[in-house]
């Protein structure tokens, strides 16, 4: 019984794929993605041999992939294919021209109708026992919970403002309805801010969260100039995120339709710089104004989707637990160093 991952040549989904292959040496992974494996992806999967199949196709167009997928004995689906509108310019440019305004119809079409097409294919396959949809913390509003400083739960506080978040939440609801209509075991996971191995610039994603940027700058010997040491985020290493997703694919029972996948706590820019200095003792940093800062984040964004996510559902239904934040960050820095040698 094999795993299908859509969007599997990208960031988090490629980590999910390799974790599955390492966990199940007698099984296969089938990736459906518009993009093939780039150089980093080929190196990442070098040990997979013939247990990895990459099908290049648009998730919206089953005529280009359904017949090929039907050849494989697929029991589990992780649907991560998505369009994430990312600014390719400066923060000032993004403020003037919201990235989603450049391709609004494409965002909705891929994120929503791509999900519908995959569900249509999956519902006709009795072999499929679990369907996991990869959603995002972007479905949440900017404030909450009401009883600060508690982490943000899955129920309530959902009020997406962007087309990305709206399309993600709409897809969650469609997954729920298909699960009811066709007796499909399905759930959606809402990722917090993910960093770690395999994060690189691709056609659909060109964004690095604060831990990635600080780790890279520290190893490059660059002076880190944050606009403040106080801004926070719920940051999770990509390997931990992958293991959480796989834990849900293998859980004997899913008691909920929505699960946060996060560290469950916040970490500040100051914390991350401190962790980086433990690996690079001569790291230099100085707080700067926004005109000269190279790490800019709004200190006011500290609740709702920007704060800590409640992970108690995930911990109740699986044996997954996040690693200590410092340990995970150092693991990422070690991975970067190994890649540079």
Tab-separated table of C-alpha atoms in Angstrom:
chain	number	residue	atom	x	y	z
A	1	UNK	CA	0.000	0.000	0.000
A	2	UNK	CA	1.542	3.250	-1.176
A	3	UNK	CA	1.346	6.979	-0.501
A	4	UNK	CA	0.283	9.671	-2.980
A	5	UNK	CA	1.577	13.191	-2.276
A	6	UNK	CA	0.513	16.139	-4.392
A	7	UNK	CA	2.987	19.018	-4.480
A	8	UNK	CA	5.639	16.546	-3.397
A	9	UNK	CA	8.598	18.123	-5.175
A	10	UNK	CA	8.273	21.306	-3.099
A	11	UNK	CA	9.242	22.168	0.462
A	12	UNK	CA	7.314	20.397	3.232
A	13	UNK	CA	5.776	17.744	0.990
A	14	UNK	CA	9.197	16.511	-0.163
A	15	UNK	CA	10.138	16.027	3.491
A	16	UNK	CA	6.894	14.089	4.048
A	17	UNK	CA	7.758	11.873	1.077
A	18	UNK	CA	11.248	11.025	2.302
A	19	UNK	CA	10.072	10.392	5.853
A	20	UNK	CA	7.525	7.905	4.498
A	21	UNK	CA	10.140	6.144	2.379
A	22	UNK	CA	12.510	5.853	5.331
A	23	UNK	CA	9.734	4.623	7.601
A	24	UNK	CA	8.382	2.042	5.133
A	25	UNK	CA	11.254	0.410	3.193
A	26	UNK	CA	8.803	-1.963	1.486
A	27	UNK	CA	6.449	0.746	0.164
A	28	UNK	CA	6.414	3.394	-2.531
A	29	UNK	CA	5.652	7.105	-2.829
A	30	UNK	CA	3.924	8.566	-5.856
A	31	UNK	CA	4.300	12.329	-6.288
A	32	UNK	CA	1.905	14.382	-8.418
A	33	UNK	CA	3.305	17.828	-9.140
A	34	UNK	CA	3.459	20.321	-11.981
A	35	UNK	CA	7.208	20.517	-11.451
A	36	UNK	CA	9.671	17.658	-11.677
A	37	UNK	CA	12.571	17.161	-9.301
A	38	UNK	CA	15.143	19.950	-9.353
A	39	UNK	CA	18.796	19.349	-8.482
A	40	UNK	CA	18.187	19.614	-4.753
A	41	UNK	CA	15.172	17.325	-5.010
A	42	UNK	CA	17.156	14.700	-6.894
A	43	UNK	CA	19.823	14.726	-4.199
A	44	UNK	CA	17.173	14.606	-1.463
A	45	UNK	CA	15.633	11.446	-2.926
A	46	UNK	CA	18.871	9.851	-4.125
A	47	UNK	CA	18.442	6.835	-1.838
A	48	UNK	CA	14.823	6.193	-2.859
A	49	UNK	CA	15.720	4.247	-5.993
A	50	UNK	CA	12.704	2.880	-7.816
A	51	UNK	CA	10.422	3.376	-4.809
A	52	UNK	CA	9.680	6.954	-5.899
A	53	UNK	CA	7.530	7.822	-8.917
A	54	UNK	CA	7.065	11.442	-9.991
A	55	UNK	CA	4.039	12.159	-12.180
A	56	UNK	CA	4.181	15.621	-13.715
A	57	UNK	CA	0.707	17.062	-14.084
A	58	UNK	CA	-1.711	19.818	-13.118
A	59	UNK	CA	-3.913	18.714	-10.228
A	60	UNK	CA	-6.847	20.496	-11.895
A	61	UNK	CA	-6.649	18.261	-14.972
A	62	UNK	CA	-7.131	14.560	-14.165
A	63	UNK	CA	-6.826	13.648	-17.845
A	64	UNK	CA	-3.097	14.228	-17.403
A	65	UNK	CA	-2.578	12.047	-14.320
A	66	UNK	CA	-5.550	9.842	-13.368
A	67	UNK	CA	-4.586	6.915	-15.594
A	68	UNK	CA	-1.014	6.917	-14.288
A	69	UNK	CA	-2.112	7.090	-10.641
A	70	UNK	CA	-4.522	4.211	-11.229
A	71	UNK	CA	-1.517	1.972	-11.926
A	72	UNK	CA	-0.335	2.249	-8.326
A	73	UNK	CA	-1.805	0.633	-5.231
A	74	UNK	CA	-2.442	3.866	-3.326
A	75	UNK	CA	-3.884	3.635	0.177
A	76	UNK	CA	-3.162	7.122	1.536
A	77	UNK	CA	-3.325	10.616	0.052
A	78	UNK	CA	-1.587	13.735	1.347
A	79	UNK	CA	-2.812	16.660	-0.725
A	80	UNK	CA	-0.330	19.515	-0.503
A	81	UNK	CA	-0.404	20.999	-4.018
A	82	UNK	CA	-1.171	24.692	-3.752
A	83	UNK	CA	-0.470	28.148	-5.098
A	84	UNK	CA	0.942	30.488	-2.484
A	85	UNK	CA	0.980	34.131	-3.614
A	86	UNK	CA	4.403	35.428	-2.659
A	87	UNK	CA	5.886	38.822	-3.390
A	88	UNK	CA	9.075	38.623	-5.434
A	89	UNK	CA	9.932	42.228	-4.573
A	90	UNK	CA	10.444	44.329	-1.451
A	91	UNK	CA	8.133	44.641	1.530
A	92	UNK	CA	7.252	48.125	0.353
A	93	UNK	CA	6.304	46.810	-3.082
A	94	UNK	CA	4.164	44.074	-1.550
A	95	UNK	CA	2.325	46.718	0.490
A	96	UNK	CA	1.516	48.664	-2.667
A	97	UNK	CA	0.658	45.656	-4.832
A	98	UNK	CA	-0.702	42.653	-2.883
A	99	UNK	CA	0.854	39.531	-4.452
A	100	UNK	CA	-2.546	37.833	-4.714
A	101	UNK	CA	-3.773	40.612	-7.015
A	102	UNK	CA	-1.408	39.346	-9.715
A	103	UNK	CA	-3.146	35.958	-10.054
A	104	UNK	CA	-6.406	35.877	-8.079
A	105	UNK	CA	-8.266	33.432	-10.332
A	106	UNK	CA	-5.328	31.015	-10.414
A	107	UNK	CA	-5.090	30.930	-6.615
A	108	UNK	CA	-8.739	30.015	-6.256
A	109	UNK	CA	-8.761	27.618	-9.217
A	110	UNK	CA	-5.710	25.585	-8.171
A	111	UNK	CA	-6.328	25.609	-4.436
A	112	UNK	CA	-10.056	24.914	-4.586
A	113	UNK	CA	-10.826	23.096	-7.832
A	114	UNK	CA	-7.562	21.167	-7.672
A	115	UNK	CA	-8.780	19.782	-4.345
A	116	UNK	CA	-12.171	18.908	-5.840
A	117	UNK	CA	-10.576	17.051	-8.760
A	118	UNK	CA	-8.361	15.008	-6.444
A	119	UNK	CA	-11.297	14.175	-4.176
A	120	UNK	CA	-13.324	13.091	-7.212
A	121	UNK	CA	-10.542	10.699	-8.141
A	122	UNK	CA	-10.030	9.455	-4.568
A	123	UNK	CA	-13.689	8.765	-3.794
A	124	UNK	CA	-13.819	6.144	-6.555
A	125	UNK	CA	-10.848	4.205	-5.124
A	126	UNK	CA	-11.836	1.681	-2.431
A	127	UNK	CA	-8.134	1.165	-1.679
A	128	UNK	CA	-7.785	4.679	-0.249
A	129	UNK	CA	-8.147	4.574	3.515
A	130	UNK	CA	-7.006	8.061	4.555
A	131	UNK	CA	-7.018	11.527	2.934
A	132	UNK	CA	-5.046	14.342	4.598
A	133	UNK	CA	-5.484	17.875	3.274
A	134	UNK	CA	-2.655	20.329	3.914
A	135	UNK	CA	-4.191	23.599	5.002
A	136	UNK	CA	-2.652	26.610	6.716
A	137	UNK	CA	-2.827	28.881	9.720
A	138	UNK	CA	-3.852	31.553	7.210
A	139	UNK	CA	-7.453	30.422	7.785
A	140	UNK	CA	-7.348	32.041	11.230
A	141	UNK	CA	-8.054	35.657	12.070
A	142	UNK	CA	-5.408	37.993	13.442
A	143	UNK	CA	-6.748	38.015	17.018
A	144	UNK	CA	-7.480	35.333	19.588
A	145	UNK	CA	-7.954	33.371	21.656
A	146	UNK	CA	-10.169	35.343	24.012
A	147	UNK	CA	-8.403	33.930	27.090
A	148	UNK	CA	-4.847	35.135	26.459
A	149	UNK	CA	-2.195	33.782	26.601
A	150	UNK	CA	-3.710	30.392	25.707
A	151	UNK	CA	-2.680	28.871	22.346
A	152	UNK	CA	-5.108	29.119	19.453
A	153	UNK	CA	-7.539	26.169	19.170
A	154	UNK	CA	-8.934	24.732	15.932
A	155	UNK	CA	-12.553	25.611	16.781
A	156	UNK	CA	-13.462	29.253	16.297
A	157	UNK	CA	-11.261	32.191	15.318
A	158	UNK	CA	-11.501	31.219	11.648
A	159	UNK	CA	-11.812	34.337	9.501
A	160	UNK	CA	-9.431	34.261	6.503
A	161	UNK	CA	-8.733	37.603	4.878
A	162	UNK	CA	-6.688	36.630	1.817
A	163	UNK	CA	-7.620	34.604	-1.244
A	164	UNK	CA	-5.038	32.035	-0.154
A	165	UNK	CA	-6.634	31.648	3.269
A	166	UNK	CA	-10.159	31.742	1.846
A	167	UNK	CA	-9.348	29.038	-0.699
A	168	UNK	CA	-7.712	26.915	2.001
A	169	UNK	CA	-10.710	27.132	4.316
A	170	UNK	CA	-13.160	26.465	1.483
A	171	UNK	CA	-11.123	23.381	0.572
A	172	UNK	CA	-11.257	22.194	4.189
A	173	UNK	CA	-15.048	22.379	4.085
A	174	UNK	CA	-15.200	20.501	0.793
A	175	UNK	CA	-12.928	17.780	2.175
A	176	UNK	CA	-15.275	17.486	5.161
A	177	UNK	CA	-18.331	17.145	2.922
A	178	UNK	CA	-16.736	14.528	0.684
A	179	UNK	CA	-15.756	12.594	3.801
A	180	UNK	CA	-19.398	12.561	4.913
A	181	UNK	CA	-20.826	11.738	1.500
A	182	UNK	CA	-18.425	8.952	0.593
A	183	UNK	CA	-17.358	7.503	3.968
A	184	UNK	CA	-13.795	8.735	3.490
A	185	UNK	CA	-11.511	9.022	6.508
A	186	UNK	CA	-10.208	12.565	6.044
A	187	UNK	CA	-8.814	15.498	7.974
A	188	UNK	CA	-7.163	18.857	7.357
A	189	UNK	CA	-3.955	20.023	8.996
A	190	UNK	CA	-3.278	23.696	9.615
A	191	UNK	CA	0.443	24.364	9.477
A	192	UNK	CA	2.069	27.127	11.483
A	193	UNK	CA	5.291	28.770	10.227
A	194	UNK	CA	7.465	25.948	8.886
A	195	UNK	CA	11.224	26.145	8.329
A	196	UNK	CA	13.960	23.618	7.733
A	197	UNK	CA	15.493	21.273	5.156
A	198	UNK	CA	14.341	21.549	1.528
A	199	UNK	CA	13.177	25.157	1.858
A	200	UNK	CA	14.379	26.840	-1.316
A	201	UNK	CA	13.086	29.092	-4.060
A	202	UNK	CA	10.656	27.311	-6.386
A	203	UNK	CA	8.143	28.418	-9.003
A	204	UNK	CA	5.320	28.398	-6.462
A	205	UNK	CA	7.168	29.494	-3.311
A	206	UNK	CA	9.827	32.073	-2.568
A	207	UNK	CA	9.522	32.855	1.116
A	208	UNK	CA	11.641	32.070	4.161
A	209	UNK	CA	10.465	32.340	7.726
A	210	UNK	CA	12.635	34.019	10.356
A	211	UNK	CA	14.508	30.857	11.529
A	212	UNK	CA	15.637	30.114	7.963
A	213	UNK	CA	16.858	33.628	7.387
A	214	UNK	CA	18.698	33.944	10.683
A	215	UNK	CA	20.369	30.541	10.264
A	216	UNK	CA	21.549	31.389	6.750
A	217	UNK	CA	22.825	34.847	7.693
A	218	UNK	CA	24.631	33.495	10.762
A	219	UNK	CA	26.469	30.899	8.672
A	220	UNK	CA	27.234	33.484	5.977
A	221	UNK	CA	28.874	35.764	8.578
A	222	UNK	CA	26.337	38.488	7.850
A	223	UNK	CA	25.415	41.049	10.497
A	224	UNK	CA	21.800	40.372	11.510
A	225	UNK	CA	19.811	43.602	11.767
A	226	UNK	CA	16.275	42.946	13.067
A	227	UNK	CA	13.880	45.842	13.465
A	228	UNK	CA	13.099	44.385	16.930
A	229	UNK	CA	14.015	41.364	19.041
A	230	UNK	CA	10.419	41.004	20.291
A	231	UNK	CA	8.382	39.710	17.303
A	232	UNK	CA	7.277	36.112	17.725
A	233	UNK	CA	6.035	33.141	15.763
A	234	UNK	CA	5.063	29.509	16.219
A	235	UNK	CA	7.916	27.936	14.246
A	236	UNK	CA	8.140	24.219	13.474
A	237	UNK	CA	10.968	22.286	11.809
A	238	UNK	CA	9.917	20.690	8.498
A	239	UNK	CA	10.890	17.189	9.647
A	240	UNK	CA	8.706	17.572	12.735
A	241	UNK	CA	5.855	18.786	10.521
A	242	UNK	CA	6.306	15.803	8.207
A	243	UNK	CA	6.266	13.363	11.107
A	244	UNK	CA	3.084	14.942	12.456
A	245	UNK	CA	1.369	14.607	9.077
A	246	UNK	CA	2.436	10.975	8.765
A	247	UNK	CA	1.255	10.285	12.310
A	248	UNK	CA	-2.215	11.353	11.193
A	249	UNK	CA	-2.064	9.173	8.090
A	250	UNK	CA	-1.342	6.182	10.322
A	251	UNK	CA	-3.591	6.943	13.306
A	252	UNK	CA	-6.101	4.199	13.980
A	253	UNK	CA	-8.831	6.791	14.412
A	254	UNK	CA	-9.223	10.489	13.692
A	255	UNK	CA	-11.592	12.104	16.165
A	256	UNK	CA	-11.428	15.537	14.563
A	257	UNK	CA	-11.634	17.037	11.092
A	258	UNK	CA	-9.045	19.763	11.747
A	259	UNK	CA	-5.638	19.558	13.430
A	260	UNK	CA	-3.059	22.247	14.123
A	261	UNK	CA	0.483	21.150	13.250
A	262	UNK	CA	2.817	23.464	15.146
A	263	UNK	CA	5.263	23.660	18.014
A	264	UNK	CA	2.523	24.850	20.366
A	265	UNK	CA	4.568	27.783	21.656
A	266	UNK	CA	6.029	31.046	20.450
A	267	UNK	CA	9.669	31.907	19.869
A	268	UNK	CA	10.997	35.439	19.487
A	269	UNK	CA	13.576	36.791	17.068
A	270	UNK	CA	15.806	37.375	20.064
A	271	UNK	CA	15.491	33.713	21.076
A	272	UNK	CA	16.462	32.510	17.602
A	273	UNK	CA	19.465	34.832	17.400
A	274	UNK	CA	20.576	33.498	20.782
A	275	UNK	CA	20.320	29.910	19.521
A	276	UNK	CA	22.270	30.809	16.392
A	277	UNK	CA	25.087	32.304	18.502
A	278	UNK	CA	25.468	28.960	20.251
A	279	UNK	CA	26.511	27.524	16.885
A	280	UNK	CA	28.263	30.670	15.581
A	281	UNK	CA	29.790	32.408	18.653
A	282	UNK	CA	31.079	35.403	16.697
A	283	UNK	CA	27.641	36.146	15.211
A	284	UNK	CA	26.962	39.879	15.186
A	285	UNK	CA	23.563	41.542	15.433
A	286	UNK	CA	22.156	44.993	16.049
A	287	UNK	CA	18.616	46.308	16.234
A	288	UNK	CA	18.008	48.689	13.338
A	289	UNK	CA	15.189	50.809	11.997
A	290	UNK	CA	13.146	49.423	9.135
A	291	UNK	CA	15.072	51.383	6.520
A	292	UNK	CA	18.266	49.412	7.235
A	293	UNK	CA	16.945	46.226	8.915
A	294	UNK	CA	17.385	42.902	7.094
A	295	UNK	CA	14.893	41.024	9.291
A	296	UNK	CA	11.611	42.889	9.559
A	297	UNK	CA	8.578	41.713	11.494
A	298	UNK	CA	5.764	43.599	13.191
A	299	UNK	CA	5.885	43.201	17.011
A	300	UNK	CA	2.132	43.861	17.116
A	301	UNK	CA	1.416	40.585	15.277
A	302	UNK	CA	1.436	38.368	18.355
A	303	UNK	CA	-2.020	36.764	18.603
A	304	UNK	CA	-4.411	34.807	16.408
A	305	UNK	CA	-2.657	33.266	13.411
A	306	UNK	CA	0.579	34.966	14.499
A	307	UNK	CA	0.713	33.442	17.990
A	308	UNK	CA	0.977	29.934	19.414
A	309	UNK	CA	-1.250	27.141	18.050
A	310	UNK	CA	-2.949	24.601	20.301
A	311	UNK	CA	-1.669	21.097	19.411
A	312	UNK	CA	-3.560	19.097	22.042
A	313	UNK	CA	-5.787	17.400	19.440
A	314	UNK	CA	-2.766	16.104	17.576
A	315	UNK	CA	-1.155	14.943	20.812
A	316	UNK	CA	-4.332	13.137	21.872
A	317	UNK	CA	-4.842	11.245	18.613
A	318	UNK	CA	-1.194	10.363	17.881
A	319	UNK	CA	2.064	9.733	19.724
A	320	UNK	CA	3.700	12.691	17.925
A	321	UNK	CA	5.351	15.422	19.960
A	322	UNK	CA	7.381	18.411	18.710
A	323	UNK	CA	11.074	18.564	19.492
A	324	UNK	CA	12.507	21.250	21.713
A	325	UNK	CA	12.735	24.443	19.669
A	326	UNK	CA	16.446	25.011	20.224
A	327	UNK	CA	17.280	21.391	19.422
A	328	UNK	CA	15.300	21.554	16.161
A	329	UNK	CA	16.891	24.867	15.139
A	330	UNK	CA	20.395	23.527	15.783
A	331	UNK	CA	19.529	20.424	13.751
A	332	UNK	CA	18.606	22.694	10.848
A	333	UNK	CA	21.852	24.664	11.148
A	334	UNK	CA	23.806	21.401	11.183
A	335	UNK	CA	21.978	20.317	7.998
A	336	UNK	CA	22.897	23.598	6.315
A	337	UNK	CA	26.547	23.213	7.318
A	338	UNK	CA	26.656	19.663	5.953
A	339	UNK	CA	25.250	20.884	2.658
A	340	UNK	CA	27.970	23.520	2.356
A	341	UNK	CA	30.870	21.140	2.924
